[in-house]
Amino acid sequence: MTSAELARPSRKQRVRTVWISDVHLGTRDCQAEHLSHFLKGYHADKVYLVGDIIDGWKLRGGMYWPQAHTNVIRRLLTMSKRGTEVIYVTGNHDEFLRRYSKLILGNIQLVDEAVHVTADGRHLLVIHGDQFDVITRYHRWLAFLGDSAYEFTLTLNRWLNHWRARYGYGYWSLSAYLKHKVKTAVSFISDFEEAIAHECVKRGLHGVVCGHIHHAEIRQVGGVDYLNCGDWVESCTALIEHWDGSIELYRLADAQAREAELKALKIAEPA
């Protein structure tokens, strides 16, 4: 496969923690193959699945579950069998799992939220984030309506990247680009970030790791660390904690660009 299709470390990298969210297994727009290759590239002590890993909303309307989606589940199970602690934090699209909260199966735990302590001593709330989205909490019909409009942009996104890949270009998210440009979306993201940061301050925590809004970010909000995993539908992002406690934002597009540069350098080297 070309770098425009898949990108992962050439050698398995040992890291302390990996966070991924909003995979939406069971939907056509899930980038399951990219995620499987990403997970194969890392050996982590802990993996947090920060909600909306399985899309229960979509599965109600009919089954869509290709082999690539099964491969993601198998990869996570393999990691847990090899000693990785897998913590599944429930979200709104997989809220059907909330009734089984606190279930422990071997190295896999199912929870509604968790507190992660980094190597440098920071206490981070790990939560999906739908609890801080007014539309999701109080206007579910609007959430479903918005979901339909969002799906349309994802369909355009899928076709666009199909043709980009055919011509050797890397992954690019149309829906993420539009989200950055539309003022109402920017305002919604800001309100969400401030609400969740306020909760951290109230609990006396150093920060939060969340998902939900499909907008990856690492920054300070309201005096606390705000870290959003992003998603594996449009932007293909994750958070990685290294052994010194520093947390890196992984972006598939950046990984592809680096891989393309390395290949170009190798080709340019004299024989």
PDB file of C-alpha atoms in Angstrom:
ATOM      1  CA  MET A   1       0.000   0.000   0.000  1.00  0.00           C
ATOM      2  CA  THR A   2       1.117   3.575  -0.665  1.00  0.00           C
ATOM      3  CA  SER A   3       1.714   6.268   1.948  1.00  0.00           C
ATOM      4  CA  ALA A   4      -1.460   7.930   0.699  1.00  0.00           C
ATOM      5  CA  GLU A   5      -3.369   4.896   1.927  1.00  0.00           C
ATOM      6  CA  LEU A   6      -1.794   3.828   5.216  1.00  0.00           C
ATOM      7  CA  ALA A   7       0.745   5.243   7.638  1.00  0.00           C
ATOM      8  CA  ARG A   8       2.177   3.783  10.847  1.00  0.00           C
ATOM      9  CA  PRO A   9       5.530   3.574  12.595  1.00  0.00           C
ATOM     10  CA  SER A  10       7.960   1.253  10.765  1.00  0.00           C
ATOM     11  CA  ARG A  11       8.801  -0.382  14.118  1.00  0.00           C
ATOM     12  CA  LYS A  12       6.441  -1.014  17.047  1.00  0.00           C
ATOM     13  CA  GLN A  13       6.868   1.929  19.422  1.00  0.00           C
ATOM     14  CA  ARG A  14       6.599   1.483  23.194  1.00  0.00           C
ATOM     15  CA  VAL A  15       4.438   4.204  24.781  1.00  0.00           C
ATOM     16  CA  ARG A  16       2.705   4.654  28.116  1.00  0.00           C
ATOM     17  CA  THR A  17      -0.855   5.449  27.004  1.00  0.00           C
ATOM     18  CA  VAL A  18      -2.961   5.769  23.852  1.00  0.00           C
ATOM     19  CA  TRP A  19      -6.369   7.451  23.658  1.00  0.00           C
ATOM     20  CA  ILE A  20      -8.750   7.062  20.706  1.00  0.00           C
ATOM     21  CA  SER A  21     -12.382   8.089  20.397  1.00  0.00           C
ATOM     22  CA  ASP A  22     -15.267   8.362  17.950  1.00  0.00           C
ATOM     23  CA  VAL A  23     -14.358   5.395  15.775  1.00  0.00           C
ATOM     24  CA  HIS A  24     -18.024   4.731  14.879  1.00  0.00           C
ATOM     25  CA  LEU A  25     -17.633   1.066  13.965  1.00  0.00           C
ATOM     26  CA  GLY A  26     -20.750   0.018  12.070  1.00  0.00           C
ATOM     27  CA  THR A  27     -20.766   3.053   9.760  1.00  0.00           C
ATOM     28  CA  ARG A  28     -19.471   3.394   6.207  1.00  0.00           C
ATOM     29  CA  ASP A  29     -17.318   6.394   7.099  1.00  0.00           C
ATOM     30  CA  CYS A  30     -15.305   4.643   9.822  1.00  0.00           C
ATOM     31  CA  GLN A  31     -11.612   4.605   8.863  1.00  0.00           C
ATOM     32  CA  ALA A  32     -11.140   1.135  10.372  1.00  0.00           C
ATOM     33  CA  GLU A  33      -8.237   0.050   8.176  1.00  0.00           C
ATOM     34  CA  HIS A  34      -6.209   3.138   9.056  1.00  0.00           C
ATOM     35  CA  LEU A  35      -6.972   2.605  12.756  1.00  0.00           C
ATOM     36  CA  SER A  36      -5.886  -1.056  12.704  1.00  0.00           C
ATOM     37  CA  HIS A  37      -2.541  -0.099  11.180  1.00  0.00           C
ATOM     38  CA  PHE A  38      -2.093   2.704  13.695  1.00  0.00           C
ATOM     39  CA  LEU A  39      -2.724   0.332  16.625  1.00  0.00           C
ATOM     40  CA  LYS A  40      -0.305  -2.252  15.201  1.00  0.00           C
ATOM     41  CA  GLY A  41       2.451   0.342  15.389  1.00  0.00           C
ATOM     42  CA  TYR A  42       2.311   0.813  19.175  1.00  0.00           C
ATOM     43  CA  HIS A  43       2.766  -1.194  22.354  1.00  0.00           C
ATOM     44  CA  ALA A  44       0.977   0.708  25.132  1.00  0.00           C
ATOM     45  CA  ASP A  45       0.558  -0.018  28.826  1.00  0.00           C
ATOM     46  CA  LYS A  46      -2.952   1.469  28.621  1.00  0.00           C
ATOM     47  CA  VAL A  47      -5.414   2.158  25.825  1.00  0.00           C
ATOM     48  CA  TYR A  48      -8.440   4.338  26.511  1.00  0.00           C
ATOM     49  CA  LEU A  49     -11.397   4.026  24.133  1.00  0.00           C
ATOM     50  CA  VAL A  50     -13.050   7.381  24.791  1.00  0.00           C
ATOM     51  CA  GLY A  51     -16.601   6.701  23.596  1.00  0.00           C
ATOM     52  CA  ASP A  52     -18.532   6.200  20.349  1.00  0.00           C
ATOM     53  CA  ILE A  53     -16.317   3.265  19.415  1.00  0.00           C
ATOM     54  CA  ILE A  54     -19.353   1.296  18.215  1.00  0.00           C
ATOM     55  CA  ASP A  55     -22.166   3.300  16.599  1.00  0.00           C
ATOM     56  CA  GLY A  56     -25.320   1.922  18.195  1.00  0.00           C
ATOM     57  CA  TRP A  57     -27.451   4.605  16.521  1.00  0.00           C
ATOM     58  CA  LYS A  58     -26.514   3.285  13.072  1.00  0.00           C
ATOM     59  CA  LEU A  59     -26.729  -0.398  13.948  1.00  0.00           C
ATOM     60  CA  ARG A  60     -30.383   0.073  14.937  1.00  0.00           C
ATOM     61  CA  GLY A  61     -31.195   0.956  11.327  1.00  0.00           C
ATOM     62  CA  GLY A  62     -29.458  -2.025   9.723  1.00  0.00           C
ATOM     63  CA  MET A  63     -26.246  -4.004   9.912  1.00  0.00           C
ATOM     64  CA  TYR A  64     -23.096  -2.710   8.258  1.00  0.00           C
ATOM     65  CA  TRP A  65     -20.059  -4.528   9.601  1.00  0.00           C
ATOM     66  CA  PRO A  66     -17.230  -5.323   7.154  1.00  0.00           C
ATOM     67  CA  GLN A  67     -14.153  -7.384   8.008  1.00  0.00           C
ATOM     68  CA  ALA A  68     -12.095  -4.221   8.622  1.00  0.00           C
ATOM     69  CA  HIS A  69     -14.352  -3.378  11.592  1.00  0.00           C
ATOM     70  CA  THR A  70     -13.912  -6.863  13.054  1.00  0.00           C
ATOM     71  CA  ASN A  71     -10.148  -6.436  12.644  1.00  0.00           C
ATOM     72  CA  VAL A  72     -10.193  -3.367  14.910  1.00  0.00           C
ATOM     73  CA  ILE A  73     -11.954  -5.365  17.653  1.00  0.00           C
ATOM     74  CA  ARG A  74      -9.503  -8.249  17.200  1.00  0.00           C
ATOM     75  CA  ARG A  75      -6.542  -5.885  17.413  1.00  0.00           C
ATOM     76  CA  LEU A  76      -7.796  -4.435  20.712  1.00  0.00           C
ATOM     77  CA  LEU A  77      -8.455  -7.930  22.116  1.00  0.00           C
ATOM     78  CA  THR A  78      -4.953  -9.027  21.070  1.00  0.00           C
ATOM     79  CA  MET A  79      -3.455  -5.989  22.803  1.00  0.00           C
ATOM     80  CA  SER A  80      -5.382  -6.799  26.001  1.00  0.00           C
ATOM     81  CA  LYS A  81      -4.205 -10.433  25.914  1.00  0.00           C
ATOM     82  CA  ARG A  82      -0.607  -9.211  25.609  1.00  0.00           C
ATOM     83  CA  GLY A  83      -0.891  -7.132  28.751  1.00  0.00           C
ATOM     84  CA  THR A  84      -2.333  -3.791  27.635  1.00  0.00           C
ATOM     85  CA  GLU A  85      -5.019  -2.478  29.970  1.00  0.00           C
ATOM     86  CA  VAL A  86      -7.990  -1.462  27.786  1.00  0.00           C
ATOM     87  CA  ILE A  87     -10.435   0.999  29.345  1.00  0.00           C
ATOM     88  CA  TYR A  88     -13.649   1.531  27.369  1.00  0.00           C
ATOM     89  CA  VAL A  89     -15.300   4.842  28.312  1.00  0.00           C
ATOM     90  CA  THR A  90     -18.875   4.909  26.991  1.00  0.00           C
ATOM     91  CA  GLY A  91     -20.256   7.653  24.735  1.00  0.00           C
ATOM     92  CA  ASN A  92     -23.653   8.709  23.428  1.00  0.00           C
ATOM     93  CA  HIS A  93     -23.548   6.567  20.258  1.00  0.00           C
ATOM     94  CA  ASP A  94     -22.659   3.496  22.351  1.00  0.00           C
ATOM     95  CA  GLU A  95     -24.799   4.483  25.341  1.00  0.00           C
ATOM     96  CA  PHE A  96     -26.417   1.014  25.248  1.00  0.00           C
ATOM     97  CA  LEU A  97     -23.225  -0.124  27.020  1.00  0.00           C
ATOM     98  CA  ARG A  98     -23.757   2.246  29.955  1.00  0.00           C
ATOM     99  CA  ARG A  99     -26.009  -0.301  31.658  1.00  0.00           C
ATOM    100  CA  TYR A 100     -22.912  -2.553  31.920  1.00  0.00           C
ATOM    101  CA  SER A 101     -20.712   0.194  33.366  1.00  0.00           C
ATOM    102  CA  LYS A 102     -18.002  -1.050  35.792  1.00  0.00           C
ATOM    103  CA  LEU A 103     -17.896  -4.443  34.063  1.00  0.00           C
ATOM    104  CA  ILE A 104     -14.385  -5.962  34.035  1.00  0.00           C
ATOM    105  CA  LEU A 105     -13.413  -8.749  31.622  1.00  0.00           C
ATOM    106  CA  GLY A 106      -9.757  -9.647  32.034  1.00  0.00           C
ATOM    107  CA  ASN A 107      -7.744  -6.593  31.011  1.00  0.00           C
ATOM    108  CA  ILE A 108     -10.811  -4.779  29.634  1.00  0.00           C
ATOM    109  CA  GLN A 109     -12.877  -2.404  31.798  1.00  0.00           C
ATOM    110  CA  LEU A 110     -16.148  -0.692  30.867  1.00  0.00           C
ATOM    111  CA  VAL A 111     -16.702   2.674  32.590  1.00  0.00           C
ATOM    112  CA  ASP A 112     -18.595   5.941  32.102  1.00  0.00           C
ATOM    113  CA  GLU A 113     -15.544   8.012  33.052  1.00  0.00           C
ATOM    114  CA  ALA A 114     -12.079   7.586  34.553  1.00  0.00           C
ATOM    115  CA  VAL A 115      -9.221   9.600  36.033  1.00  0.00           C
ATOM    116  CA  HIS A 116      -5.826   9.008  34.446  1.00  0.00           C
ATOM    117  CA  VAL A 117      -2.600   9.919  36.260  1.00  0.00           C
ATOM    118  CA  THR A 118       0.183  10.837  33.825  1.00  0.00           C
ATOM    119  CA  ALA A 119       3.845   9.963  34.362  1.00  0.00           C
ATOM    120  CA  ASP A 120       4.481  13.570  35.415  1.00  0.00           C
ATOM    121  CA  GLY A 121       1.695  13.460  38.022  1.00  0.00           C
ATOM    122  CA  ARG A 122      -1.212  15.212  36.311  1.00  0.00           C
ATOM    123  CA  HIS A 123      -4.728  13.959  37.074  1.00  0.00           C
ATOM    124  CA  LEU A 124      -6.841  13.967  33.908  1.00  0.00           C
ATOM    125  CA  LEU A 125     -10.569  13.310  33.666  1.00  0.00           C
ATOM    126  CA  VAL A 126     -11.229  10.860  30.820  1.00  0.00           C
ATOM    127  CA  ILE A 127     -14.796  11.229  29.573  1.00  0.00           C
ATOM    128  CA  HIS A 128     -16.513  11.094  26.183  1.00  0.00           C
ATOM    129  CA  GLY A 129     -18.011  14.566  26.572  1.00  0.00           C
ATOM    130  CA  ASP A 130     -21.641  14.217  25.465  1.00  0.00           C
ATOM    131  CA  GLN A 131     -22.568  15.117  29.051  1.00  0.00           C
ATOM    132  CA  PHE A 132     -21.419  18.686  28.261  1.00  0.00           C
ATOM    133  CA  ASP A 133     -23.259  18.994  24.934  1.00  0.00           C
ATOM    134  CA  VAL A 134     -26.589  20.789  25.488  1.00  0.00           C
ATOM    135  CA  ILE A 135     -28.092  19.496  22.219  1.00  0.00           C
ATOM    136  CA  THR A 136     -27.252  15.855  22.955  1.00  0.00           C
ATOM    137  CA  ARG A 137     -28.498  16.066  26.551  1.00  0.00           C
ATOM    138  CA  TYR A 138     -31.719  18.058  26.168  1.00  0.00           C
ATOM    139  CA  HIS A 139     -32.694  18.075  22.461  1.00  0.00           C
ATOM    140  CA  ARG A 140     -32.126  14.555  21.168  1.00  0.00           C
ATOM    141  CA  TRP A 141     -34.239  15.139  18.040  1.00  0.00           C
ATOM    142  CA  LEU A 142     -31.893  17.984  17.073  1.00  0.00           C
ATOM    143  CA  ALA A 143     -28.927  15.698  17.668  1.00  0.00           C
ATOM    144  CA  PHE A 144     -30.379  13.118  15.239  1.00  0.00           C
ATOM    145  CA  LEU A 145     -31.150  15.869  12.674  1.00  0.00           C
ATOM    146  CA  GLY A 146     -27.632  17.254  12.953  1.00  0.00           C
ATOM    147  CA  ASP A 147     -26.268  13.725  12.622  1.00  0.00           C
ATOM    148  CA  SER A 148     -28.026  13.339   9.247  1.00  0.00           C
ATOM    149  CA  ALA A 149     -26.557  16.591   7.897  1.00  0.00           C
ATOM    150  CA  TYR A 150     -23.139  15.542   9.168  1.00  0.00           C
ATOM    151  CA  GLU A 151     -23.449  12.176   7.414  1.00  0.00           C
ATOM    152  CA  PHE A 152     -24.005  13.977   4.103  1.00  0.00           C
ATOM    153  CA  THR A 153     -20.684  15.837   4.448  1.00  0.00           C
ATOM    154  CA  LEU A 154     -18.997  12.549   5.370  1.00  0.00           C
ATOM    155  CA  THR A 155     -20.350  10.937   2.179  1.00  0.00           C
ATOM    156  CA  LEU A 156     -18.797  13.761   0.154  1.00  0.00           C
ATOM    157  CA  ASN A 157     -15.639  13.289   2.210  1.00  0.00           C
ATOM    158  CA  ARG A 158     -15.530   9.560   1.362  1.00  0.00           C
ATOM    159  CA  TRP A 159     -15.822  10.119  -2.393  1.00  0.00           C
ATOM    160  CA  LEU A 160     -13.312  12.966  -2.373  1.00  0.00           C
ATOM    161  CA  ASN A 161     -10.690  10.819  -0.614  1.00  0.00           C
ATOM    162  CA  HIS A 162     -11.398   7.871  -2.901  1.00  0.00           C
ATOM    163  CA  TRP A 163     -10.274   9.985  -5.862  1.00  0.00           C
ATOM    164  CA  ARG A 164      -7.418  11.614  -3.937  1.00  0.00           C
ATOM    165  CA  ALA A 165      -6.051   8.146  -3.092  1.00  0.00           C
ATOM    166  CA  ARG A 166      -6.319   7.057  -6.743  1.00  0.00           C
ATOM    167  CA  TYR A 167      -4.115   9.957  -7.772  1.00  0.00           C
ATOM    168  CA  GLY A 168      -1.604   9.395  -4.965  1.00  0.00           C
ATOM    169  CA  TYR A 169      -2.691  12.171  -2.628  1.00  0.00           C
ATOM    170  CA  GLY A 170      -2.919  11.743   1.160  1.00  0.00           C
ATOM    171  CA  TYR A 171      -6.026  11.834   3.315  1.00  0.00           C
ATOM    172  CA  TRP A 172      -7.765  15.230   3.674  1.00  0.00           C
ATOM    173  CA  SER A 173     -10.980  15.898   5.591  1.00  0.00           C
ATOM    174  CA  LEU A 174     -13.558  18.121   3.895  1.00  0.00           C
ATOM    175  CA  SER A 175     -15.882  17.934   6.908  1.00  0.00           C
ATOM    176  CA  ALA A 176     -13.109  18.978   9.310  1.00  0.00           C
ATOM    177  CA  TYR A 177     -12.223  21.891   6.995  1.00  0.00           C
ATOM    178  CA  LEU A 178     -15.853  23.077   6.948  1.00  0.00           C
ATOM    179  CA  LYS A 179     -16.051  22.759  10.731  1.00  0.00           C
ATOM    180  CA  HIS A 180     -13.108  25.150  11.094  1.00  0.00           C
ATOM    181  CA  LYS A 181     -14.685  27.661   8.713  1.00  0.00           C
ATOM    182  CA  VAL A 182     -18.326  27.782   9.880  1.00  0.00           C
ATOM    183  CA  LYS A 183     -18.751  30.294  12.714  1.00  0.00           C
ATOM    184  CA  THR A 184     -21.551  28.389  14.484  1.00  0.00           C
ATOM    185  CA  ALA A 185     -19.403  25.236  14.589  1.00  0.00           C
ATOM    186  CA  VAL A 186     -16.461  27.209  15.984  1.00  0.00           C
ATOM    187  CA  SER A 187     -18.744  28.735  18.648  1.00  0.00           C
ATOM    188  CA  PHE A 188     -20.140  25.293  19.576  1.00  0.00           C
ATOM    189  CA  ILE A 189     -16.619  23.877  19.982  1.00  0.00           C
ATOM    190  CA  SER A 190     -15.612  26.816  22.188  1.00  0.00           C
ATOM    191  CA  ASP A 191     -18.703  26.430  24.420  1.00  0.00           C
ATOM    192  CA  PHE A 192     -18.051  22.689  24.754  1.00  0.00           C
ATOM    193  CA  GLU A 193     -14.397  23.205  25.692  1.00  0.00           C
ATOM    194  CA  GLU A 194     -15.243  25.826  28.318  1.00  0.00           C
ATOM    195  CA  ALA A 195     -17.992  23.675  29.900  1.00  0.00           C
ATOM    196  CA  ILE A 196     -15.779  20.615  30.237  1.00  0.00           C
ATOM    197  CA  ALA A 197     -12.829  22.686  31.528  1.00  0.00           C
ATOM    198  CA  HIS A 198     -15.091  24.208  34.182  1.00  0.00           C
ATOM    199  CA  GLU A 199     -15.986  20.685  35.375  1.00  0.00           C
ATOM    200  CA  CYS A 200     -12.269  19.873  35.766  1.00  0.00           C
ATOM    201  CA  VAL A 201     -11.690  22.995  37.847  1.00  0.00           C
ATOM    202  CA  LYS A 202     -14.695  22.084  40.005  1.00  0.00           C
ATOM    203  CA  ARG A 203     -13.268  18.594  40.641  1.00  0.00           C
ATOM    204  CA  GLY A 204      -9.747  19.874  41.310  1.00  0.00           C
ATOM    205  CA  LEU A 205      -8.244  18.043  38.326  1.00  0.00           C
ATOM    206  CA  HIS A 206      -5.396  19.164  36.082  1.00  0.00           C
ATOM    207  CA  GLY A 207      -7.210  18.548  32.825  1.00  0.00           C
ATOM    208  CA  VAL A 208      -9.451  16.424  30.631  1.00  0.00           C
ATOM    209  CA  VAL A 209      -9.159  13.938  27.781  1.00  0.00           C
ATOM    210  CA  CYS A 210     -12.379  13.757  25.766  1.00  0.00           C
ATOM    211  CA  GLY A 211     -13.858  13.207  22.304  1.00  0.00           C
ATOM    212  CA  HIS A 212     -17.430  13.701  21.038  1.00  0.00           C
ATOM    213  CA  ILE A 213     -17.011  16.803  18.851  1.00  0.00           C
ATOM    214  CA  HIS A 214     -14.594  15.253  16.300  1.00  0.00           C
ATOM    215  CA  HIS A 215     -12.132  18.114  16.756  1.00  0.00           C
ATOM    216  CA  ALA A 216      -8.658  17.061  17.935  1.00  0.00           C
ATOM    217  CA  GLU A 217      -6.895  19.598  20.128  1.00  0.00           C
ATOM    218  CA  ILE A 218      -4.277  20.050  22.836  1.00  0.00           C
ATOM    219  CA  ARG A 219      -4.389  23.413  24.577  1.00  0.00           C
ATOM    220  CA  GLN A 220      -5.067  25.239  27.826  1.00  0.00           C
ATOM    221  CA  VAL A 221      -8.705  26.153  28.495  1.00  0.00           C
ATOM    222  CA  GLY A 222      -9.763  27.914  31.682  1.00  0.00           C
ATOM    223  CA  GLY A 223      -6.470  27.109  33.391  1.00  0.00           C
ATOM    224  CA  VAL A 224      -6.595  23.337  32.759  1.00  0.00           C
ATOM    225  CA  ASP A 225      -5.192  21.006  30.090  1.00  0.00           C
ATOM    226  CA  TYR A 226      -7.794  20.325  27.408  1.00  0.00           C
ATOM    227  CA  LEU A 227      -7.000  17.299  25.229  1.00  0.00           C
ATOM    228  CA  ASN A 228      -9.425  16.036  22.600  1.00  0.00           C
ATOM    229  CA  CYS A 229      -8.706  12.744  20.793  1.00  0.00           C
ATOM    230  CA  GLY A 230     -10.569  13.778  17.643  1.00  0.00           C
ATOM    231  CA  ASP A 231     -11.964  10.813  15.709  1.00  0.00           C
ATOM    232  CA  TRP A 232     -11.414   8.014  13.193  1.00  0.00           C
ATOM    233  CA  VAL A 233     -14.162   9.136  10.841  1.00  0.00           C
ATOM    234  CA  GLU A 234     -12.955  12.421   9.388  1.00  0.00           C
ATOM    235  CA  SER A 235      -9.607  13.487  10.869  1.00  0.00           C
ATOM    236  CA  CYS A 236      -8.017  10.160  11.991  1.00  0.00           C
ATOM    237  CA  THR A 237      -6.298  11.377  15.162  1.00  0.00           C
ATOM    238  CA  ALA A 238      -5.220  10.016  18.547  1.00  0.00           C
ATOM    239  CA  LEU A 239      -3.425  11.073  21.715  1.00  0.00           C
ATOM    240  CA  ILE A 240      -0.206   9.363  22.825  1.00  0.00           C
ATOM    241  CA  GLU A 241       1.447   9.677  26.245  1.00  0.00           C
ATOM    242  CA  HIS A 242       5.202   9.109  26.305  1.00  0.00           C
ATOM    243  CA  TRP A 243       7.222   7.890  29.290  1.00  0.00           C
ATOM    244  CA  ASP A 244       8.001  11.397  30.554  1.00  0.00           C
ATOM    245  CA  GLY A 245       4.281  12.247  30.744  1.00  0.00           C
ATOM    246  CA  SER A 246       4.260  14.430  27.632  1.00  0.00           C
ATOM    247  CA  ILE A 247       1.218  13.915  25.410  1.00  0.00           C
ATOM    248  CA  GLU A 248       1.417  14.055  21.621  1.00  0.00           C
ATOM    249  CA  LEU A 249      -1.423  14.580  19.137  1.00  0.00           C
ATOM    250  CA  TYR A 250      -1.111  12.028  16.316  1.00  0.00           C
ATOM    251  CA  ARG A 251      -2.599  13.006  12.953  1.00  0.00           C
ATOM    252  CA  LEU A 252      -2.769  10.501  10.102  1.00  0.00           C
ATOM    253  CA  ALA A 253      -2.279  13.258   7.500  1.00  0.00           C
ATOM    254  CA  ASP A 254       0.966  14.362   9.196  1.00  0.00           C
ATOM    255  CA  ALA A 255       2.196  10.755   9.444  1.00  0.00           C
ATOM    256  CA  GLN A 256       1.508  10.244   5.730  1.00  0.00           C
ATOM    257  CA  ALA A 257       3.362  13.453   4.840  1.00  0.00           C
ATOM    258  CA  ARG A 258       6.412  12.384   6.895  1.00  0.00           C
ATOM    259  CA  GLU A 259       6.404   8.940   5.284  1.00  0.00           C
ATOM    260  CA  ALA A 260       6.195  10.468   1.787  1.00  0.00           C
ATOM    261  CA  GLU A 261       9.160  12.762   2.597  1.00  0.00           C
ATOM    262  CA  LEU A 262      11.260   9.814   3.821  1.00  0.00           C
ATOM    263  CA  LYS A 263      10.474   7.823   0.670  1.00  0.00           C
ATOM    264  CA  ALA A 264      11.393  10.811  -1.507  1.00  0.00           C
ATOM    265  CA  LEU A 265      14.730  11.156   0.328  1.00  0.00           C
ATOM    266  CA  LYS A 266      15.512   7.446  -0.135  1.00  0.00           C
ATOM    267  CA  ILE A 267      14.757   7.674  -3.858  1.00  0.00           C
ATOM    268  CA  ALA A 268      16.970  10.764  -4.151  1.00  0.00           C
ATOM    269  CA  GLU A 269      19.938   9.048  -2.440  1.00  0.00           C
ATOM    270  CA  PRO A 270      22.727   8.006  -4.832  1.00  0.00           C
ATOM    271  CA  ALA A 271      23.019   4.266  -5.374  1.00  0.00           C
TER     272      ALA A 271
END
